Structures are given as structure tokens and as C-alpha cells.
Short mmCIF file of C-alpha atoms and ligand atoms in Angstrom, two decimals:
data_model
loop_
_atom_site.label_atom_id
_atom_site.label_comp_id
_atom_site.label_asym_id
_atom_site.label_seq_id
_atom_site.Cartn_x
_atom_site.Cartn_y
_atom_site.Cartn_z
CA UNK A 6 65.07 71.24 -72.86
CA UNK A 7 61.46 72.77 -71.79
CA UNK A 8 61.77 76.14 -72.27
CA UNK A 9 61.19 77.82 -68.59
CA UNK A 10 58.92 80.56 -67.42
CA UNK A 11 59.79 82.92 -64.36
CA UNK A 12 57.47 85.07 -62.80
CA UNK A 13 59.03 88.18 -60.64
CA UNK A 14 55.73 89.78 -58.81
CA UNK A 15 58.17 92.26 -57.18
CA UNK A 16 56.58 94.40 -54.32
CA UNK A 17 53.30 93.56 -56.45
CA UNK A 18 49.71 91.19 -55.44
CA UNK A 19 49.15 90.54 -51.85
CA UNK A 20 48.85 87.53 -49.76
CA UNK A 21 45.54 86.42 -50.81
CA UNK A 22 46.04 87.44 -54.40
CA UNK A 23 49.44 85.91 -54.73
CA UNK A 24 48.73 82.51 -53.41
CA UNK A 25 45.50 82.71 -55.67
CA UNK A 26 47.47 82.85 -58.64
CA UNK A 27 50.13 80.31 -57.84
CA UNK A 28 47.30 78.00 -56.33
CA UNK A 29 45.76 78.33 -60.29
CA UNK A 30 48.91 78.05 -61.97
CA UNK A 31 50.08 74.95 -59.63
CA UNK A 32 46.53 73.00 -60.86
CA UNK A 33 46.75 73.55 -64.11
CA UNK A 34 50.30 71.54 -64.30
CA UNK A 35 51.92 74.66 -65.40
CA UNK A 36 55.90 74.55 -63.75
CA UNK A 37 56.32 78.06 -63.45
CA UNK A 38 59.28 79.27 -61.27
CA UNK A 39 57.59 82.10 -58.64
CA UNK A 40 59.02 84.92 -57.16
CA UNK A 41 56.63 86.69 -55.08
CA UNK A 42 57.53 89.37 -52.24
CA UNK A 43 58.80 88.39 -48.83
CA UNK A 44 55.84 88.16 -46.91
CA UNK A 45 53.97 85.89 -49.64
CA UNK A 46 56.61 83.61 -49.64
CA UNK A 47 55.16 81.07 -47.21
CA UNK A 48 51.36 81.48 -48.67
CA UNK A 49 52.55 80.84 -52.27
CA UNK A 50 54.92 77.99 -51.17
CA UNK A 51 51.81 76.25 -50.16
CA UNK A 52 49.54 76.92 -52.82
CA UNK A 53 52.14 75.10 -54.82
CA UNK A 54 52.85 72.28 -52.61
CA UNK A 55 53.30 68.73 -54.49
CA UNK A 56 52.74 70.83 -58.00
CA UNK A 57 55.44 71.38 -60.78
CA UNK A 58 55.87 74.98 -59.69
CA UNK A 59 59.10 76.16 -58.13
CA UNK A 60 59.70 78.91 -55.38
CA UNK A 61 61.85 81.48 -55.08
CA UNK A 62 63.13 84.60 -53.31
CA UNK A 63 63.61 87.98 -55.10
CA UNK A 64 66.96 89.10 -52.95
CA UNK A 65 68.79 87.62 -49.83
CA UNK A 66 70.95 89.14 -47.93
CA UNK A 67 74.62 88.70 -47.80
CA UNK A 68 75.19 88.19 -44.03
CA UNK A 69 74.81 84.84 -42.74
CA UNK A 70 72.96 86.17 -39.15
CA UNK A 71 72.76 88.68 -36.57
CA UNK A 72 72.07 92.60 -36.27
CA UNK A 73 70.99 93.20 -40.23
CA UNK A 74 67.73 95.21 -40.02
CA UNK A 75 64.90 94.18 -42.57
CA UNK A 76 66.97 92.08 -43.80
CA UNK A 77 66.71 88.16 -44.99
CA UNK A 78 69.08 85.55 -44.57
CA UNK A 79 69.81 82.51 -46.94
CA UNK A 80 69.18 80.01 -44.13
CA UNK A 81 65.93 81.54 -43.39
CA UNK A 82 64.79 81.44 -47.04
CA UNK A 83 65.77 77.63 -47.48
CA UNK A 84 64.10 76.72 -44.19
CA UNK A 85 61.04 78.24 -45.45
CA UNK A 86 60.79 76.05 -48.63
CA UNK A 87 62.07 78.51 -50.98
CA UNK A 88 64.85 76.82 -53.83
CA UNK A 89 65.45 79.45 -55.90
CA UNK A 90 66.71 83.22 -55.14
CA UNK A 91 66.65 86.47 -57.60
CA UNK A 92 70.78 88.00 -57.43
CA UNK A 93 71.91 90.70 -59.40
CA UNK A 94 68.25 92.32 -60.84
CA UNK A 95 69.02 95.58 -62.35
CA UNK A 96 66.21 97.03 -59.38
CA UNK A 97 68.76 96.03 -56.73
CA UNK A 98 71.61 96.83 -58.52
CA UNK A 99 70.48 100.57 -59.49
CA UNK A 100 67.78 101.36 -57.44
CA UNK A 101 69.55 100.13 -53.96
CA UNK A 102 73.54 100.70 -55.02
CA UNK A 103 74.18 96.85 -55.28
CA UNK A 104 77.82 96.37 -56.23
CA UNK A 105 79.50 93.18 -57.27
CA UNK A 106 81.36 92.55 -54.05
CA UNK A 107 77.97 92.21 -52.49
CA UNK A 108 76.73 90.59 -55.52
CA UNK A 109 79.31 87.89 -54.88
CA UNK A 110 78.79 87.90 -50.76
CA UNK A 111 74.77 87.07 -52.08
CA UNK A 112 75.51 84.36 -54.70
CA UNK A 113 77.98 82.76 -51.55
CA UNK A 114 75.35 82.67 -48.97
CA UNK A 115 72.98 81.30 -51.17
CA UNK A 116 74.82 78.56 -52.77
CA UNK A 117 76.18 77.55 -49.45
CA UNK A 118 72.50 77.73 -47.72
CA UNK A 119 71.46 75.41 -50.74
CA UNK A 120 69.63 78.06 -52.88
CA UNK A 121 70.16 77.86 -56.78
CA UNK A 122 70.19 81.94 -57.67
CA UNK A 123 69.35 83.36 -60.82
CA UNK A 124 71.77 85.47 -61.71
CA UNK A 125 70.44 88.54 -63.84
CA UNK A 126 72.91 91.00 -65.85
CA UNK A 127 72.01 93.53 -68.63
CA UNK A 128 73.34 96.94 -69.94
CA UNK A 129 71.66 100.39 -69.33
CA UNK A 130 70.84 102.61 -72.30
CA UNK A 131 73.96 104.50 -71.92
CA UNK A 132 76.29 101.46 -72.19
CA UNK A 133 74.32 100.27 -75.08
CA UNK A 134 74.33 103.83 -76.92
CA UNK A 135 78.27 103.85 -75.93
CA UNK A 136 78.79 100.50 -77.73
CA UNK A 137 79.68 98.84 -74.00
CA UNK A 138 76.44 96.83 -74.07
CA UNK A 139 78.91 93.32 -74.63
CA UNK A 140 81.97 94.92 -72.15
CA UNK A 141 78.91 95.35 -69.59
CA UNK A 142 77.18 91.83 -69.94
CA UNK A 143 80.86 90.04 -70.08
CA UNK A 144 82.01 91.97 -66.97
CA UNK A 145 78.74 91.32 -65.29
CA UNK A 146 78.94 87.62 -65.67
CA UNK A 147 83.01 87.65 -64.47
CA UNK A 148 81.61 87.83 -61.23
CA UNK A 149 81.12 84.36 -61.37
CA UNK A 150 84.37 82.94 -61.92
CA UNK A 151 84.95 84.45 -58.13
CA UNK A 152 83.24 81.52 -57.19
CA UNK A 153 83.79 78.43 -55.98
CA UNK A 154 83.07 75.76 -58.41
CA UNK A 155 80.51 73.86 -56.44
CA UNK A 156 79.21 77.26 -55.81
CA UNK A 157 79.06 77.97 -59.16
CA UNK A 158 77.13 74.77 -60.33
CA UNK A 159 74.27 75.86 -57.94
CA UNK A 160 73.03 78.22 -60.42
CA UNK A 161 69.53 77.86 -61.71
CA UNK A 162 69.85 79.87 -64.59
CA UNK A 163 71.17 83.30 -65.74
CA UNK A 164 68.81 85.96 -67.18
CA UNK A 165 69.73 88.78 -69.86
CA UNK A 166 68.09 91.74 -69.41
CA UNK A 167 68.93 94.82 -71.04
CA UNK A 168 67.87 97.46 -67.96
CA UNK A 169 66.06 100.09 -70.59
CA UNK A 170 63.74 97.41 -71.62
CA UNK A 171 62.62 96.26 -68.23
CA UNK A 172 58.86 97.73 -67.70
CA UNK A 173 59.08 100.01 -70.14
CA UNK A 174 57.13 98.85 -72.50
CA UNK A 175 60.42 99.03 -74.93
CA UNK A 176 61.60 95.47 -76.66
CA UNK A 177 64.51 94.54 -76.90
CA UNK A 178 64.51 93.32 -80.82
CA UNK A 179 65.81 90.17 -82.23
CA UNK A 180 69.12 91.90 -83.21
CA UNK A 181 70.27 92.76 -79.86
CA UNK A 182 68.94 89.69 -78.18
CA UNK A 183 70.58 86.88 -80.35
CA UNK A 184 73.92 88.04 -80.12
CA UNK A 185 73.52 88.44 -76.25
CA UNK A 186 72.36 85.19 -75.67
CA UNK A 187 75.16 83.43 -77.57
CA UNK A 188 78.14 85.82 -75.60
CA UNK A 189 76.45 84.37 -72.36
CA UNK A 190 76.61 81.16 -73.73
CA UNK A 191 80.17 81.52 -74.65
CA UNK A 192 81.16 82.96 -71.19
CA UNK A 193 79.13 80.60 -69.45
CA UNK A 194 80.52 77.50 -70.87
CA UNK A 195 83.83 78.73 -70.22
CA UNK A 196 82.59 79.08 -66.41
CA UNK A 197 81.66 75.14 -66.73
CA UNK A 198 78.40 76.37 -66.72
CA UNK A 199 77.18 74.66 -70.23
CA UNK A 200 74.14 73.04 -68.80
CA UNK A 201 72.60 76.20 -67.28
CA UNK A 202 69.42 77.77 -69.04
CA UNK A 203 69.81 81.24 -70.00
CA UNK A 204 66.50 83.38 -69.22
CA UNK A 205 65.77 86.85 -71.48
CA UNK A 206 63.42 89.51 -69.37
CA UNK A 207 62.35 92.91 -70.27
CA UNK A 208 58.58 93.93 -71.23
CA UNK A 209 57.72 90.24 -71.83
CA UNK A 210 54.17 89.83 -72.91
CA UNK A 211 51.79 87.05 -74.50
CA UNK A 212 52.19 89.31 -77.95
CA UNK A 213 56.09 88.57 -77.85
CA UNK A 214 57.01 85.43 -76.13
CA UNK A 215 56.83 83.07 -79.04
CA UNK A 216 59.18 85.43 -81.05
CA UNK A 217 60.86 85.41 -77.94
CA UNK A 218 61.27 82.09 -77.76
CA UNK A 219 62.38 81.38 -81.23
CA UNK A 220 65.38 82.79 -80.75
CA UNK A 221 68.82 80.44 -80.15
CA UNK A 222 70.30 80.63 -76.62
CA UNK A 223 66.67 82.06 -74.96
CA UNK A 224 65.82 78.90 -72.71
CA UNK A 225 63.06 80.88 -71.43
CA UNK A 226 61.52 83.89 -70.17
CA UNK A 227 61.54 85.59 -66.89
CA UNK A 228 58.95 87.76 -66.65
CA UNK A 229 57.29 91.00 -64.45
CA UNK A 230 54.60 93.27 -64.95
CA UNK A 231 53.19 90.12 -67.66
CA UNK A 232 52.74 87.86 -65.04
CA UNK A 233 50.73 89.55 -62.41
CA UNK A 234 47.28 88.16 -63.84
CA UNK A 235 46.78 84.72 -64.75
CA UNK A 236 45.47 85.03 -68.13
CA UNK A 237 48.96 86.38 -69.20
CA UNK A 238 51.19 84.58 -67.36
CA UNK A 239 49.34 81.27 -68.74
CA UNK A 240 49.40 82.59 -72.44
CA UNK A 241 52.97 83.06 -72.21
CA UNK A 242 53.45 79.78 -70.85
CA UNK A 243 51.57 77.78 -72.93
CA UNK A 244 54.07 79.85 -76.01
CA UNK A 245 56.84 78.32 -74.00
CA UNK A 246 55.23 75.29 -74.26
CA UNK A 247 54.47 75.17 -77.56
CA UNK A 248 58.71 76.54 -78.59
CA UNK A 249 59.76 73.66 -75.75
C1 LIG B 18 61.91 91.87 -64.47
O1 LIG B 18 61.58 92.49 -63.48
O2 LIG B 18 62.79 91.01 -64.39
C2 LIG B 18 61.24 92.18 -65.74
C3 LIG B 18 61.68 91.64 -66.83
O3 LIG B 18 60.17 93.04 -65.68
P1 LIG B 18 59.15 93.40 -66.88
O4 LIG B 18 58.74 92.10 -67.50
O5 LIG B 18 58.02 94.11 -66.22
O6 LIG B 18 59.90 94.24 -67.86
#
């Protein structure tokens, strides 16, 4: 299976720098999966028209329509081209309160608007020190078994990412990441989910991905702060190349 690369720009680049990038990535036959802000969406979707690229959304909202200030419905994100939506990043769940019982409203309204999410889950420093880091993960991905098989299929991945080592500069190390990656294996198959790539994130960086990549169960990379400049986001994709 290739080995993917995802890129998460967060509330990063702008519209001329982010459709720049993608433009670059798209002619080079890379087939990154892109996850720029909002407002780039529609810019980047066309720099990577007819390329190998994929794009996708870094939240949706839960509510189908109506009176929902700022935010972004599933329909409008699949009428604007976009396949692929972010659910469950450690940013939304910490920084903006994100519980599972809107995780699961999100994963519904995007599997039923046609979206594939990818579904991110990963421990904080405290359940790791407390031993929980495995309770954490496995309750995490539970969620999932609220859904509706056909829902459940639409998923375009899962990503592990242990919260402490997300743009901190702090690895995860081989040791923590192997065993991870083959509990969400585990779990997922017993989901019916056997087919579905499991991503690791957290301080990815050209230095790192082929170790990265080495390891059994990580089916790619999804990546942040390392994939806001081409050069980087191209080394580590030509290391997931090279481990495909
Ligand atoms: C992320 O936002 O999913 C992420 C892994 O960020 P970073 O690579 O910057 O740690």
C-alpha cells in the first residue's frame, strides 16, 4: 500500500501562498492529501485540479443547516470539491471543548454528506505519565462503533497522535509508537475497518519520516508545522515514497 502523506496547514499560509504550494506539489505528481484553512479551500482545490492530490477540510460542523454562526456544514464542504475532512484533532478537542457526542454528530454529517474523515485520537502527557495512554486511544476509537456501518466504511484513515508531541518539537519514539499502531489496528479490525490506513502525526519532519515510516502499522504520516514549505513537505514525501 503507498504509504500516504497529509498535510494540516491549520490557520497557517494564505490564499496565494497556499494554492502556490499545492499548485507545486500537484505538478510534481506528488498525491499529497491537503488540508488548508477554510477560506483556501476553493484556491487549493484548483491548484490541484486533475492532479493526484486530495482535498480536505480541517473541521465541519455537526449541524446539517441553519442559524450556526461561523460555522461550516458537510454539504457545503462536498459541494465545494473537498473529499476528505479532519474529526477529532487534539486542537479541536482541547483547545475548543470538543466532546465525543459532537465528535460522533461530525463523523455523521460527514459520512452522510459523502466526506471520508480522518479520524485523529492520541493521549495527553498526563494519561501517558498515568499509564492510561492505551485506555485513552481504545476509548477514543469506541466512538466509532456508534456508527453506522456504511458510515463507518467512509473513513479515510485514522491518525495516532500522542497530543504532547504535536508541535512541540518532542518525538514520540519508536517504543511508544509501535505498540500504538498495532492496538489501533486491533480495534480497528474489530470495527470492520481492516482496510483503513492508519496515519502517525506529531513533530513530523524530513529528519524523522523514514524512521517513521519503518515502523509496522504507520501507513503514513500526517503532518503540520513540516509541511508549510515545499522543500519539507516534498522531502518527507519522497521518504514515503521510498518506505511505500
Ligand atoms: C498535526 O497538527 O496534526 C500535527 C501533527 O502537527 P505537527 O506536525 O506540527 O506536530
Amino acid at each position: 500500500m503507498p504509504k500516504i502523506v497529509a498535510a494540516n496547514w491549520k490557520m497557517n499560509l494564505r490564499r496565494g501562498s497556499a494554492s502556490a504550494l499545492a499548485g507545486r506539489l500537484a505538478r510534481d505528481g506528488r498525491a499529497c492529501w491537503l488540508f488548508p484553512a477554510f477560506p483556501h479551500l476553493d484556491a487549493v482545490g484548483a491548484a490541484i485540479k486533475g492532479s493526484q492530490c486530495k482535498l480536505g477540510a480541517q473541521d465541519v460542523s455537526p449541524e446539517l443547516d441553519g442559524a450556526f454562526t461561523g460555522d461550516v456544514s458537510a454539504e457545503m464542504l462536498a459541494d465545494l470539491g473537498c473529499g476528505m475532512v479532519l474529526v477529532g484533532h487534539s486542537e479541536r478537542r482541547q483547545g475548543y471543548g470538543e466532546d465525543a457526542a459532537r465528535l460522533l454528530a461530525k463523523l455523521r454529517r460527514a459520512a452522510q454528506a459523502g466526506l471520508a474523515p480522518l479520524f485523529c485520537v492520541g493521549e495527553t502527557l498526563a494519561r501517558r505519565k498515568a499509564g492510561k495512554a492505551e485506555d485513552t486511544v481504545r476509548e477514543q476509537l469506541a466512538l466509532l462503533s456508534k456508527l453506522a456501518a456504511v458510515e463507518r466504511g467512509r473513513l479515510c484513515a485514522v491518525a495516532y497522535e500522542p497530543v504532547w508531541a504535536i508541535g512541540t518539537g518532542v518525538n514520540a519514539t519508536a517504543a511508544e509508537i509501535a505498540p500504538m499502531h498495532a492496538l489501533v489496528r486491533a480495534e480497528l479490525d474489530k470495527l470492520g475497518l481492516a482496510k483503513q490506513p492508519i496515519l502517525y502525526g506529531g513533530s513530523v519532519k524530513p529528519e524523522n519520516a523514514a524512521e517513521l515510516l519503518a515502523l509496522a502499522e504507520v501507513n503514513g504520516l500526517l503532518v503540520g508545522g513540516g509541511s508549510l514549505e515545499y522543500d519539507s513537505l516534498a522531502a518527507i514525501d519522497d521518504a514515503a515514497k521510498s518506505a511505500s
